[in-house]
Coordinates of C-alpha atoms in Angstrom, one line a residue:
Chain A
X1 CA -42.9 10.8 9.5
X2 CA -40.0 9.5 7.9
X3 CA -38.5 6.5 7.9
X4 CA -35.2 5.1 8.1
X5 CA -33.9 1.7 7.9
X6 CA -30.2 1.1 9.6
X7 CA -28.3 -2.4 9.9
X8 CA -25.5 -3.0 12.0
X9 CA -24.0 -5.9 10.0
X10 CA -21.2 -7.6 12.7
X11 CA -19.5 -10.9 12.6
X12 CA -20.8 -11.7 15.1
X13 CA -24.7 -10.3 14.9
X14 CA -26.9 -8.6 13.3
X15 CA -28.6 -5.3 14.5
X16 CA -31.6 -4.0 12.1
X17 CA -33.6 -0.9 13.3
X18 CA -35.9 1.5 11.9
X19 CA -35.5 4.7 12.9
X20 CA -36.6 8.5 11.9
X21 CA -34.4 12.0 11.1
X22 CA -33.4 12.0 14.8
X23 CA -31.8 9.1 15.0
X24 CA -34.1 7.8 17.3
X25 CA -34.7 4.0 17.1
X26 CA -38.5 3.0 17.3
X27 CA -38.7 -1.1 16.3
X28 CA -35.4 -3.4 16.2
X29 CA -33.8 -6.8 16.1
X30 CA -31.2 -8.7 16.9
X31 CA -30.0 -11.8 15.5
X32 CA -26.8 -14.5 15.1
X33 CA -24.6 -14.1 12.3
X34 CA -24.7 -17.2 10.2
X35 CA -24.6 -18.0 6.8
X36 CA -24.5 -15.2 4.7
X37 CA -28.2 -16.1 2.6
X38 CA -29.8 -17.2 6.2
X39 CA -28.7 -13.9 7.6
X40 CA -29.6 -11.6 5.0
X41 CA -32.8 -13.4 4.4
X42 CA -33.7 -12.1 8.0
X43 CA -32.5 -8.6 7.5
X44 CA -34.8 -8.6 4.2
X45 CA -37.5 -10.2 5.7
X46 CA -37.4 -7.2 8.5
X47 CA -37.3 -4.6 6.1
X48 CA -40.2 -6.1 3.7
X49 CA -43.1 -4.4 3.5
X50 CA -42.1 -1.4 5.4
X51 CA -42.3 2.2 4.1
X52 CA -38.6 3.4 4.4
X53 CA -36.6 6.6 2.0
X54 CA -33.9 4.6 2.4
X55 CA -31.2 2.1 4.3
X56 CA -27.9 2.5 6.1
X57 CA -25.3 -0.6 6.2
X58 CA -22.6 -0.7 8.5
X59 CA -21.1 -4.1 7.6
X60 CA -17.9 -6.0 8.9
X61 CA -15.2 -6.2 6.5
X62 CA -12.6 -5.4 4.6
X63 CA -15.5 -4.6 2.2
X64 CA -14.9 -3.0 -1.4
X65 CA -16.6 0.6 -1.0
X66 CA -15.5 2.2 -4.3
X67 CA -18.5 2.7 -6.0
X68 CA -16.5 2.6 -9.6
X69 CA -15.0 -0.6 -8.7
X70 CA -16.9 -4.0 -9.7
X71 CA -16.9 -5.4 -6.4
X72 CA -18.5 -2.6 -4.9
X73 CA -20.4 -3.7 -1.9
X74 CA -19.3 -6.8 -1.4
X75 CA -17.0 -8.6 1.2
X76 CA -13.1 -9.1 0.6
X77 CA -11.0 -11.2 2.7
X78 CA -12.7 -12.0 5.6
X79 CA -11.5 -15.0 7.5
X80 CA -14.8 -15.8 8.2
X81 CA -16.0 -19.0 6.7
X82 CA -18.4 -18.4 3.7
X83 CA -18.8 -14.7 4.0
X84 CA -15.9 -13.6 1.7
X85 CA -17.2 -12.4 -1.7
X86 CA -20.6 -11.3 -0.4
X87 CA -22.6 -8.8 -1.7
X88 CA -23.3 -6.4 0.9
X89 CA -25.4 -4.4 -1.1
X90 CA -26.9 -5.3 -3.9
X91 CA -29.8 -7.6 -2.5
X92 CA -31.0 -5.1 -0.2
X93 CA -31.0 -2.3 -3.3
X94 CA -33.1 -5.1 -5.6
X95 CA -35.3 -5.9 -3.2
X96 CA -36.1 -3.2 -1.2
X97 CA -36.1 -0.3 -3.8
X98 CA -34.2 2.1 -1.9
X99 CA -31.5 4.1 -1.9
X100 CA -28.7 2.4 0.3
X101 CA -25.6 4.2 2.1
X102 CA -23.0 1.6 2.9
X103 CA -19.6 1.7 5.1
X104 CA -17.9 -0.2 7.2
X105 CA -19.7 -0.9 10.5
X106 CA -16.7 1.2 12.7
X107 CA -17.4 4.2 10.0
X108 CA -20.9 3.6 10.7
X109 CA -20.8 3.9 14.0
X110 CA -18.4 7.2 14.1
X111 CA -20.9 8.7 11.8
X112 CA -23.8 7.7 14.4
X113 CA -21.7 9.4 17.2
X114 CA -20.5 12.6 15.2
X115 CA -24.0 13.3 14.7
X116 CA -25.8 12.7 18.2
X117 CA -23.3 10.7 20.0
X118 CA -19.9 11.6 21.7
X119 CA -17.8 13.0 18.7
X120 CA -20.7 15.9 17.9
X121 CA -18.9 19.1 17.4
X122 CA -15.1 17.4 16.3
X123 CA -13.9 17.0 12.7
X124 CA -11.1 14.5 13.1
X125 CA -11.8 11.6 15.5
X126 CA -11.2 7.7 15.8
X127 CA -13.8 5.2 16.7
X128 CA -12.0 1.9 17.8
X129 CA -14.3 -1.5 18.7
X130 CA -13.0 -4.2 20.8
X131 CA -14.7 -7.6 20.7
X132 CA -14.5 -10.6 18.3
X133 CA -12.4 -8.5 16.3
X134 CA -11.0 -5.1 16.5
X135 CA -11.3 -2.6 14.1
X136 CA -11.3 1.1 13.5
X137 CA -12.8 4.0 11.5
X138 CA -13.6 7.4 11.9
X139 CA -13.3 11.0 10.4
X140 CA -10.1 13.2 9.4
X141 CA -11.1 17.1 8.6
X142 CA -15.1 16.2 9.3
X143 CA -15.3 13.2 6.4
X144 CA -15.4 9.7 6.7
X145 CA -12.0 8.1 6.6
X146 CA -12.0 5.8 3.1
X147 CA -8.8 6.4 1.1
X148 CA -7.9 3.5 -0.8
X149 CA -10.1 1.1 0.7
X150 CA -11.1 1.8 4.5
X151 CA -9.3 2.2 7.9
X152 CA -8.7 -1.3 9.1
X153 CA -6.4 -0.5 12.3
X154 CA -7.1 -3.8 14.1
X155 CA -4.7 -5.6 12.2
X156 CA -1.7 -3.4 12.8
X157 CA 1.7 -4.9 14.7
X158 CA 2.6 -3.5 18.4
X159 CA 5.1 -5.1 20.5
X160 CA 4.6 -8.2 21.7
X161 CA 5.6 -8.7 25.6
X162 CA 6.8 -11.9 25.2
X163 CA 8.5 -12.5 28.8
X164 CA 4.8 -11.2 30.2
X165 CA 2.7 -13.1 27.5
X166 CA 4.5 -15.8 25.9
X167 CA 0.8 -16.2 23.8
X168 CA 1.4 -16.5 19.8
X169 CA -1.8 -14.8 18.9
X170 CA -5.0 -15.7 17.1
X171 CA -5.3 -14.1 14.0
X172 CA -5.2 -16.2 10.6
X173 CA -2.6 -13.4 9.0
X174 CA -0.6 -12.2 11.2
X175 CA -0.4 -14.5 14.3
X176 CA 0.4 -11.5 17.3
X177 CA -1.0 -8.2 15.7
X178 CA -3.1 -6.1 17.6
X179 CA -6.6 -8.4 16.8
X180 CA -4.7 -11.5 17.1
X181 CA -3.6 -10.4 20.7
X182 CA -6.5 -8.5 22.4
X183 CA -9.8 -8.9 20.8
X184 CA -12.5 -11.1 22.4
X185 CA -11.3 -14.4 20.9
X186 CA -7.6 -14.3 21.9
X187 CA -8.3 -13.4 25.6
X188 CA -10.2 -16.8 25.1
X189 CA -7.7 -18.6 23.5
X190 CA -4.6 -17.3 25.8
X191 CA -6.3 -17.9 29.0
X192 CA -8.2 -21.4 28.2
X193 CA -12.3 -19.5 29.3
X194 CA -13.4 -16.9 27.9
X195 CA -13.1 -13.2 29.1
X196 CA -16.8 -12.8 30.5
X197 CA -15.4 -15.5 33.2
X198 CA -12.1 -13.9 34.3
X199 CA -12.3 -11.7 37.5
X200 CA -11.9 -8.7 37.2
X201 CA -8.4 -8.7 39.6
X202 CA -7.3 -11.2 36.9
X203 CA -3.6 -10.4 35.2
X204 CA -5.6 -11.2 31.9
X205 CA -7.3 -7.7 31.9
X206 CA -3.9 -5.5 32.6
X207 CA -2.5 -7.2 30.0
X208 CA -5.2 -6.2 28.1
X209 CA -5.0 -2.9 28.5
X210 CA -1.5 -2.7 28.0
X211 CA -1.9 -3.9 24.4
X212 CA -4.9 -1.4 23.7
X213 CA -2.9 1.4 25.1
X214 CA -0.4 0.6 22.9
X215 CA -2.7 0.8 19.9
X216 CA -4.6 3.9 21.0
X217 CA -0.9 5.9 21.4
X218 CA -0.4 4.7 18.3
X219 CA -3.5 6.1 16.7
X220 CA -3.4 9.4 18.7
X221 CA 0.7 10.0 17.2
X222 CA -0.4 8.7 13.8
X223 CA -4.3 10.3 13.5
X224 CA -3.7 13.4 15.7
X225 CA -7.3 13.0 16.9
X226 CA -9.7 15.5 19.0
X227 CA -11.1 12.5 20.6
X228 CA -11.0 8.9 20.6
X229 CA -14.1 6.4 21.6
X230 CA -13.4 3.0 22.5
X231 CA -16.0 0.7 21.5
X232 CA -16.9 -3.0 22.3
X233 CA -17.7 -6.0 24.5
X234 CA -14.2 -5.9 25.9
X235 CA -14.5 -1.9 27.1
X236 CA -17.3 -3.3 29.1
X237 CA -15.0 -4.9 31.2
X238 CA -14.9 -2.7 34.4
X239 CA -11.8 -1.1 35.3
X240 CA -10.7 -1.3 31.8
X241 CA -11.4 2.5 30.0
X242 CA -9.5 4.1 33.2
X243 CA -6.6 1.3 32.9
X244 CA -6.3 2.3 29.3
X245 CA -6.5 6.3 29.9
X246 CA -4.0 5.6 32.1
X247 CA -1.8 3.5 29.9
X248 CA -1.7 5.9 27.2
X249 CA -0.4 8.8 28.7
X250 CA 2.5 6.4 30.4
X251 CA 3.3 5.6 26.6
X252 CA 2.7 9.2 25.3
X253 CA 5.4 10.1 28.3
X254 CA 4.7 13.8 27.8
X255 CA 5.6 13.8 24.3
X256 CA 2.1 15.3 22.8
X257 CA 1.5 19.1 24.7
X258 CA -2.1 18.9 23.8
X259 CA -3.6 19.8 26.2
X260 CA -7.1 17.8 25.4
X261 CA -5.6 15.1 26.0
X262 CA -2.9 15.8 29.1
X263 CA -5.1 17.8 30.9
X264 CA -8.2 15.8 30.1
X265 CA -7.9 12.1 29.4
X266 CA -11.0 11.6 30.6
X267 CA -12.7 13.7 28.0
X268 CA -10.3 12.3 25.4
X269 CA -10.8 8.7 25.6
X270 CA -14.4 8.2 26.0
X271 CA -17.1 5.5 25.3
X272 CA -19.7 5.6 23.0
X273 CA -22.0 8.3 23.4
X274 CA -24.8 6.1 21.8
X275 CA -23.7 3.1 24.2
X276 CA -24.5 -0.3 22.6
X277 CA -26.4 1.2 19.5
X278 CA -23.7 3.6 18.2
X279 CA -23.6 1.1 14.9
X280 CA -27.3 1.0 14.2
X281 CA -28.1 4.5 14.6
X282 CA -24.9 5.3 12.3
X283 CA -26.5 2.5 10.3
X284 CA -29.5 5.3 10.3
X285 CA -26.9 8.3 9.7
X286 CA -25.8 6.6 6.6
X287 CA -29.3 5.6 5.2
X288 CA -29.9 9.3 6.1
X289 CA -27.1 10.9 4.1
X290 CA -28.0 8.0 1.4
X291 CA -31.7 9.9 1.4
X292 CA -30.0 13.1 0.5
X293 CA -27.4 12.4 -1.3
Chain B
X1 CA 5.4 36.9 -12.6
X2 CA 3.5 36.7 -9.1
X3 CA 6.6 35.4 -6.5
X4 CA 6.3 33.3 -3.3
X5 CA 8.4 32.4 -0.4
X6 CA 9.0 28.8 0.8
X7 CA 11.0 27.9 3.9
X8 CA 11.5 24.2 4.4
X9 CA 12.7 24.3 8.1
X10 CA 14.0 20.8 9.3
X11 CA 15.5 20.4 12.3
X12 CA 19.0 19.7 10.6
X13 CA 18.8 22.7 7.7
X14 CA 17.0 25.4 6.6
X15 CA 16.1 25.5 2.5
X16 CA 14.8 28.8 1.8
X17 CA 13.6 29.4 -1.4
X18 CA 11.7 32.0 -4.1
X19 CA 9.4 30.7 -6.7
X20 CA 6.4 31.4 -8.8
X21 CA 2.8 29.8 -9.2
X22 CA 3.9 26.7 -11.3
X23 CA 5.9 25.8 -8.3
X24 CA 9.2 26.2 -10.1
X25 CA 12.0 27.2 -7.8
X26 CA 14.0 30.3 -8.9
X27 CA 16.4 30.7 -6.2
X28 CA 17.5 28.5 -3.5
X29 CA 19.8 28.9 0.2
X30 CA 20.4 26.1 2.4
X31 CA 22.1 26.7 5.8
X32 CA 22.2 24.5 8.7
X33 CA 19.7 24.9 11.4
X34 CA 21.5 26.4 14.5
X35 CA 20.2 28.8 17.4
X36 CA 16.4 30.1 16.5
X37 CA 17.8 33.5 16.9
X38 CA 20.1 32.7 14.0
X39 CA 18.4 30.6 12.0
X40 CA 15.4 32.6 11.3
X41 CA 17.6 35.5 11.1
X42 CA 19.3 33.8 8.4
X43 CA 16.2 33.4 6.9
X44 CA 14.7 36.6 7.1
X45 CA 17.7 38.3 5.3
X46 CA 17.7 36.2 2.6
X47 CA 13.9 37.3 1.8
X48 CA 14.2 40.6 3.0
X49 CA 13.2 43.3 0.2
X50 CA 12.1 40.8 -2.2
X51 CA 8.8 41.4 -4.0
X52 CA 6.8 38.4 -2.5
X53 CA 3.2 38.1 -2.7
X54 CA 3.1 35.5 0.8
X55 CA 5.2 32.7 2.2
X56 CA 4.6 29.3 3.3
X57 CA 6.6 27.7 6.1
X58 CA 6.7 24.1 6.0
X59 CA 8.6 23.0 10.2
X60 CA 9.8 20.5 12.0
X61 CA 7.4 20.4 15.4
X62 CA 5.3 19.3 17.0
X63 CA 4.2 23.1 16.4
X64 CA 1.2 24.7 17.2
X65 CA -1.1 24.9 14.4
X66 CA -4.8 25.8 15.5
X67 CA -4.8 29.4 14.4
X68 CA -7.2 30.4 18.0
X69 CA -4.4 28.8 20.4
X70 CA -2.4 31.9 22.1
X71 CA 0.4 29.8 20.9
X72 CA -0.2 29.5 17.7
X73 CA 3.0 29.2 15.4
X74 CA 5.1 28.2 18.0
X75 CA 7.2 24.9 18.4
X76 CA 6.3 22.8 21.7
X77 CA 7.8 19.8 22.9
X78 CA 11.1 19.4 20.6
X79 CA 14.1 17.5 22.1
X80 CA 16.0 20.2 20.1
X81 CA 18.1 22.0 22.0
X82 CA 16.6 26.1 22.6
X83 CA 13.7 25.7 19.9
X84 CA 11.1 25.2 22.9
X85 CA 8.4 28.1 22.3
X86 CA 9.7 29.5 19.2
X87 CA 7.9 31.2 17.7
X88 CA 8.2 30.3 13.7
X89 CA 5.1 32.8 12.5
X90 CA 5.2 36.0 13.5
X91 CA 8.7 36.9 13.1
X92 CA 7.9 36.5 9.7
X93 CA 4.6 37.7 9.3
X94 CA 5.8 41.3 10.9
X95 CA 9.1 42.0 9.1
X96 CA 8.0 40.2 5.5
X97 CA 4.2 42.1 5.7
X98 CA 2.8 39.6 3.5
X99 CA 0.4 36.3 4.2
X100 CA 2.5 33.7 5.5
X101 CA 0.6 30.2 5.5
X102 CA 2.4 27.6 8.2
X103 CA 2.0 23.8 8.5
X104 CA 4.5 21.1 9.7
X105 CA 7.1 20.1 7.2
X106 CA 5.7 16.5 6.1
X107 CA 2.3 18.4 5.6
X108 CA 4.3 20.9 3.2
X109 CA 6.0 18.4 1.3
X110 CA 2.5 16.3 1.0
X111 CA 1.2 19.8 -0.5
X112 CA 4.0 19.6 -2.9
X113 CA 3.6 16.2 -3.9
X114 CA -0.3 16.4 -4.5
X115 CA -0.1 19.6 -6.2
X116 CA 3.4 19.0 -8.1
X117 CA 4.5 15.6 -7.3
X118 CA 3.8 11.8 -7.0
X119 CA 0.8 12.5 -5.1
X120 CA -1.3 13.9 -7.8
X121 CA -4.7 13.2 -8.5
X122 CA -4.6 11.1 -4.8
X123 CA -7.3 12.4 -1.9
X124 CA -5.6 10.4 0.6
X125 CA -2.3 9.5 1.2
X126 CA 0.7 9.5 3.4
X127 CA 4.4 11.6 3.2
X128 CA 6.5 9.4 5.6
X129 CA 10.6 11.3 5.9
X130 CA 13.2 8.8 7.9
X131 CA 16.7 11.2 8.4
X132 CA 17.7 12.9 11.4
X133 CA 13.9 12.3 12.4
X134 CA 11.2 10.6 11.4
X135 CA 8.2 11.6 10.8
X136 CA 5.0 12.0 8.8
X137 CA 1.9 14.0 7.4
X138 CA -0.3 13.5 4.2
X139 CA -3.8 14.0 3.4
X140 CA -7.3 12.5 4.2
X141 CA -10.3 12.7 2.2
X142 CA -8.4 15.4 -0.1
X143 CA -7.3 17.9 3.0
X144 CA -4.5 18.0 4.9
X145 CA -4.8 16.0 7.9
X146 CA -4.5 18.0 10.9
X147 CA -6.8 17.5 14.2
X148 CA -6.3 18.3 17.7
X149 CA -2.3 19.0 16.8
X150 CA -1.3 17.5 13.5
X151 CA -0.4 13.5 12.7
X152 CA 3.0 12.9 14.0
X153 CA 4.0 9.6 13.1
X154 CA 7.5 9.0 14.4
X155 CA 6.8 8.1 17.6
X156 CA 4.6 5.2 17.1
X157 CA 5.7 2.1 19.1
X158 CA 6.4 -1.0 16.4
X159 CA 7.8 -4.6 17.8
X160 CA 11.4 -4.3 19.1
X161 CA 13.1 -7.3 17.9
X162 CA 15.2 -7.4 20.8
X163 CA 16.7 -10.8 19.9
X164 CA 18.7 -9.5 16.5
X165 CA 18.5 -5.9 17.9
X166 CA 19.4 -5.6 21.4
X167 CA 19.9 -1.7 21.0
X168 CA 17.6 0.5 23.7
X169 CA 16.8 3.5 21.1
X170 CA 17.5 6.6 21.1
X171 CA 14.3 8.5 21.6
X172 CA 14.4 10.9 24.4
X173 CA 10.8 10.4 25.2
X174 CA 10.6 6.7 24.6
X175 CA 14.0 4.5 23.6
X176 CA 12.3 2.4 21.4
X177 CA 10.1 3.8 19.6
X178 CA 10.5 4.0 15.6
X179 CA 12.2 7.3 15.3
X180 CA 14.2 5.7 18.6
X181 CA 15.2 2.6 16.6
X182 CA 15.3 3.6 12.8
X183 CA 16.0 7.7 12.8
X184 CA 19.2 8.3 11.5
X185 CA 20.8 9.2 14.9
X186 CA 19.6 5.3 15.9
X187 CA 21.3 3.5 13.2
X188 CA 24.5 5.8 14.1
X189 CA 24.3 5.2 17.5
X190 CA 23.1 1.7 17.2
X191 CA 26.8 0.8 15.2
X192 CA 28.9 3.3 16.2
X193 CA 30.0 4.9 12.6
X194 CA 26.9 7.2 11.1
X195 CA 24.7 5.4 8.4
X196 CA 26.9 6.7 5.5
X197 CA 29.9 4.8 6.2
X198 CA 28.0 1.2 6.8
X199 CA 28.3 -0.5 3.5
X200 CA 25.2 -1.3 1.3
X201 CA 25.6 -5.0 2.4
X202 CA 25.6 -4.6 6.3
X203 CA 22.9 -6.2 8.8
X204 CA 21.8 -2.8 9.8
X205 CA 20.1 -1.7 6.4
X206 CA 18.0 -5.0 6.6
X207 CA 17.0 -4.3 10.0
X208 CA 16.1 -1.0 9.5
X209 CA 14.2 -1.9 6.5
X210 CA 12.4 -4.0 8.9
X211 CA 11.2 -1.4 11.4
X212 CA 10.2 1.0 7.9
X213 CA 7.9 -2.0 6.9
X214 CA 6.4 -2.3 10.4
X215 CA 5.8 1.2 10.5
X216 CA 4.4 2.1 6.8
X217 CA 2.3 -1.3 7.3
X218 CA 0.8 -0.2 10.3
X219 CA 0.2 3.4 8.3
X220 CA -1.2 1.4 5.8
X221 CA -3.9 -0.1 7.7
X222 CA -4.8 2.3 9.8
X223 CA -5.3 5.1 7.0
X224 CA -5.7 2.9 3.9
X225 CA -3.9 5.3 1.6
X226 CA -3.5 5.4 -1.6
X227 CA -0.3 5.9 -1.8
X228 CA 3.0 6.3 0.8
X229 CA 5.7 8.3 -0.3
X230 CA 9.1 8.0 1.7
X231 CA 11.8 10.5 1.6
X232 CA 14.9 12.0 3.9
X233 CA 18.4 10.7 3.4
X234 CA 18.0 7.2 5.0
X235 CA 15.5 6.3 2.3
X236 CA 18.2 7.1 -0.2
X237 CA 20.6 4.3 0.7
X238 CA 20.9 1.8 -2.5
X239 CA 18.6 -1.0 -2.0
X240 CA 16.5 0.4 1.0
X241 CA 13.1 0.8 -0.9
X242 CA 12.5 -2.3 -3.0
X243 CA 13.5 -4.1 0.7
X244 CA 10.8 -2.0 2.6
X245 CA 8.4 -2.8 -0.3
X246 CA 8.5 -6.7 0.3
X247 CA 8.6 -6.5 3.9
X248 CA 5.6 -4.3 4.4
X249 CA 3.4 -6.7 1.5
X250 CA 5.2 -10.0 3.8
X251 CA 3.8 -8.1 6.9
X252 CA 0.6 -7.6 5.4
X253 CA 0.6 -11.2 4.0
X254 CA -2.5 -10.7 2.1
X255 CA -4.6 -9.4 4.3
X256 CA -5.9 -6.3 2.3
X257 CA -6.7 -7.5 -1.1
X258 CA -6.2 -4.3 -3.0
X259 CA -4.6 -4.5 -6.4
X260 CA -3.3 -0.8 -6.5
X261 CA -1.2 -2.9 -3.0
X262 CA -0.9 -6.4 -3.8
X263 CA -0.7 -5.7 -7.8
X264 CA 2.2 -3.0 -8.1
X265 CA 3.6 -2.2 -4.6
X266 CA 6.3 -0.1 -7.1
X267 CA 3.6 2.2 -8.0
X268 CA 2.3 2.3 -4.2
X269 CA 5.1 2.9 -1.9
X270 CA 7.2 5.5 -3.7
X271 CA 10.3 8.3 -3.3
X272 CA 9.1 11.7 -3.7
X273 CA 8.1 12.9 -7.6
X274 CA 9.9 16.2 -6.4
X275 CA 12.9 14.7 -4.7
X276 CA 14.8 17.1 -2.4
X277 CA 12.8 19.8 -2.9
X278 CA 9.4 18.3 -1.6
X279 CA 9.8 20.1 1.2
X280 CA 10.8 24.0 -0.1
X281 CA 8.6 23.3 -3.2
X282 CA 5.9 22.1 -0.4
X283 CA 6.3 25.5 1.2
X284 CA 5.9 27.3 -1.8
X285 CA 2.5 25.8 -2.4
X286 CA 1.8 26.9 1.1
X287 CA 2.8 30.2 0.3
X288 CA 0.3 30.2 -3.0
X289 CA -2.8 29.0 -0.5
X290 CA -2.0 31.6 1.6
X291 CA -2.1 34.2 -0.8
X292 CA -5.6 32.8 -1.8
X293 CA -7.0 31.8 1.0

């Protein structure tokens, strides 16, 4: 049998797996993002010594993945502290002697669910996560979505409800985009506990899905996408995939006659397919396609 | 000399044109876009009995473009007055004879512009036009972007800044919207004297630079192009570019550190390399991949 090796690489953890052709997962591990050597020295170390064709990365970013470019691989402007300018890829090539796919871990993750998850079958589809950050990738005419860098669509603006939510936002660059208004850390910071300990009758989470809404309309107007799967910590919230369904086609006011999405919302807006291991098992896809390529 | 059709058909006019494989365009009509009965009528006289080898067809919508819908070709949910259900294929397609390859009218004029234009040599990038409408198409990973309808664009929702702007919008579907606050038919309703008589100095061209920047920086990030091209007649009020340039780099205030953005923002967010005729000359190219294809 062959092996695969796939890592998740998140801001907030790391997933590594080993897995073969089917995407099935037979050994992982999780662990704490830390410092970038600390947490790559425990990917390594999980990796040494086994008999792999090759590795998938799914990392956080913004990451540099033009393979002309110098920077190739590694880390751009993250805010966070100590990761920017890491090399993504590199040690695990040197050490590890493998061929090594890389993408963003979103990208990852839509390439995990195109191939056994919830987007099989569609060329054009968005996968959006929801958590300490939010961020998006996903295919247009059955490729990954690069372009000049890579879909970021977590930092984008959406209007602010200020008599509602009078909260100035959390993210370092923009204040009140998207990010800086519904991921994990702002529903923290704008109610004073995190989300995990807000009922779930609380005004935080209608709020919350009033600014996802808002970002998935926008996706579905700008991306024209089969399907879209939300992704994320936060989507675990219950109640909150129906609010959003719901939200959207309030926003979408009968503009868009496709009927996949008016007549189906359910089937339009889904969640991962893979569940919680969508991004390792695209980790897999991409050390796959790396194999092969 | 092989010849090809092109009909650029906007909601406002009509440009009908004749042309051969380089893309040069050899004979030209413009007429204003009416009734559908006498629009395409218009159109199919001035074609009729010329030797073409196909035509391309480059429309407003949202249209119907999966070639297995029953209503394939045909124009859904327009606010325009009577074009409901038209259908904007086979009329042509039965009375011409000849291929006729159809697409929305951004898509078109992206086809020009990658084939003729300021999008050559580009995989992915975006077409953005801001008159009577706004709206958008481009390319993804070298292919038209389509999906379950085809990207729209206009009708994304971007901040209201209802302090300086306490103007509802215009949109039909959704007031304030961006094509509800910055179309042409916004900024004329919005003052009360149409765009072209508001001099190059008043408030309203900064403001509606400001809702282009929130708009092509959320296109930006969400498809990391390469490139964004903006046409239609409010782009071509003195001044209105190098304001939506700074804006959208202020909005994205360094987040995305790429030097084709960051480095030369003249060379990234540009008017179209064919001008007026994108959208005709977008057809024609249409036209020429239906002939092949």
């Amino acid at each position: 049998m062959t092996l695969y090796g796939g890592i998740e690489a998140g801001g907030t953890k790391f997933v590594c797996g080993i897995g073969d052709e089917s995407g099935r997962l037979l050994e992982s591990i999780t662990f704490p993002t830390t410092t970038p050597g600390q947490t790559l020295a425990r990917a390594l170390a999980f990796f040494a010594g086994k008999p792999l064709a090759a590795l998938g990365i799914g990392t956080f970013g913004p990451v540099d993945l033009r393979p002309d470019s110098p920077a190739y691989g590694r880390i751009t402007s993250t805010p966070k502290p100590g990761w920017a300018n890491t090399d993504m890829l590199r040690p695990f090539r040197e050490r590890l002697g493998v061929p090594v796919g890389l993408d963003t871990d979103v990208n990852a993750a839509a390439l995990g669910e195109h191939r056994w998850g919830a987007a099989q079958g569609l060329d054009t589809f968005v996968y959006l996560t929801v958590g300490t950050g939010i961020g998006g990738g996903g295919m247009a005419g059955g490729r990954l979505m690069h372009g000049a860098l890579h879909p970021e669509m977590g930092h984008v603006r959406v209007p602010h409800d200020w008599a509602r939510d009078p909260f100035a936002g959390v993210c370092p660059y923009h204040g009140d985009c998207l990010e800086g208004l519904a991921s994990g850390p702002a529903i923290e910071a704008r109610w004073g506990v995190p989300g995990e300990s807000l009922p779930a009758d609380h005004p935080a989470w209608e709020l919350e899905a009033h600014y996802l809404a808002l970002g998935v309309a926008n996706l579905v107007l700008t991306l024209s996408p089969q399907r879209v799967i939300l992704g994320g910590g936060v989507m675990g919230v219950a109640g909150m995939l129906p609010r959003v369904r719901a939200l959207v086609l309030a926003l979408l006011n009968g503009y868009l006659q496709i009927a996949a999405i008016v007549e189906d919302i359910e089937g339009y807006i889904v969640p991962p397919g893979l569940g919680t291991q969508a991004g390792v098992r695209g980790a897999l896809a991409l050390a796959i396609g790396a194999a092969f390529g």
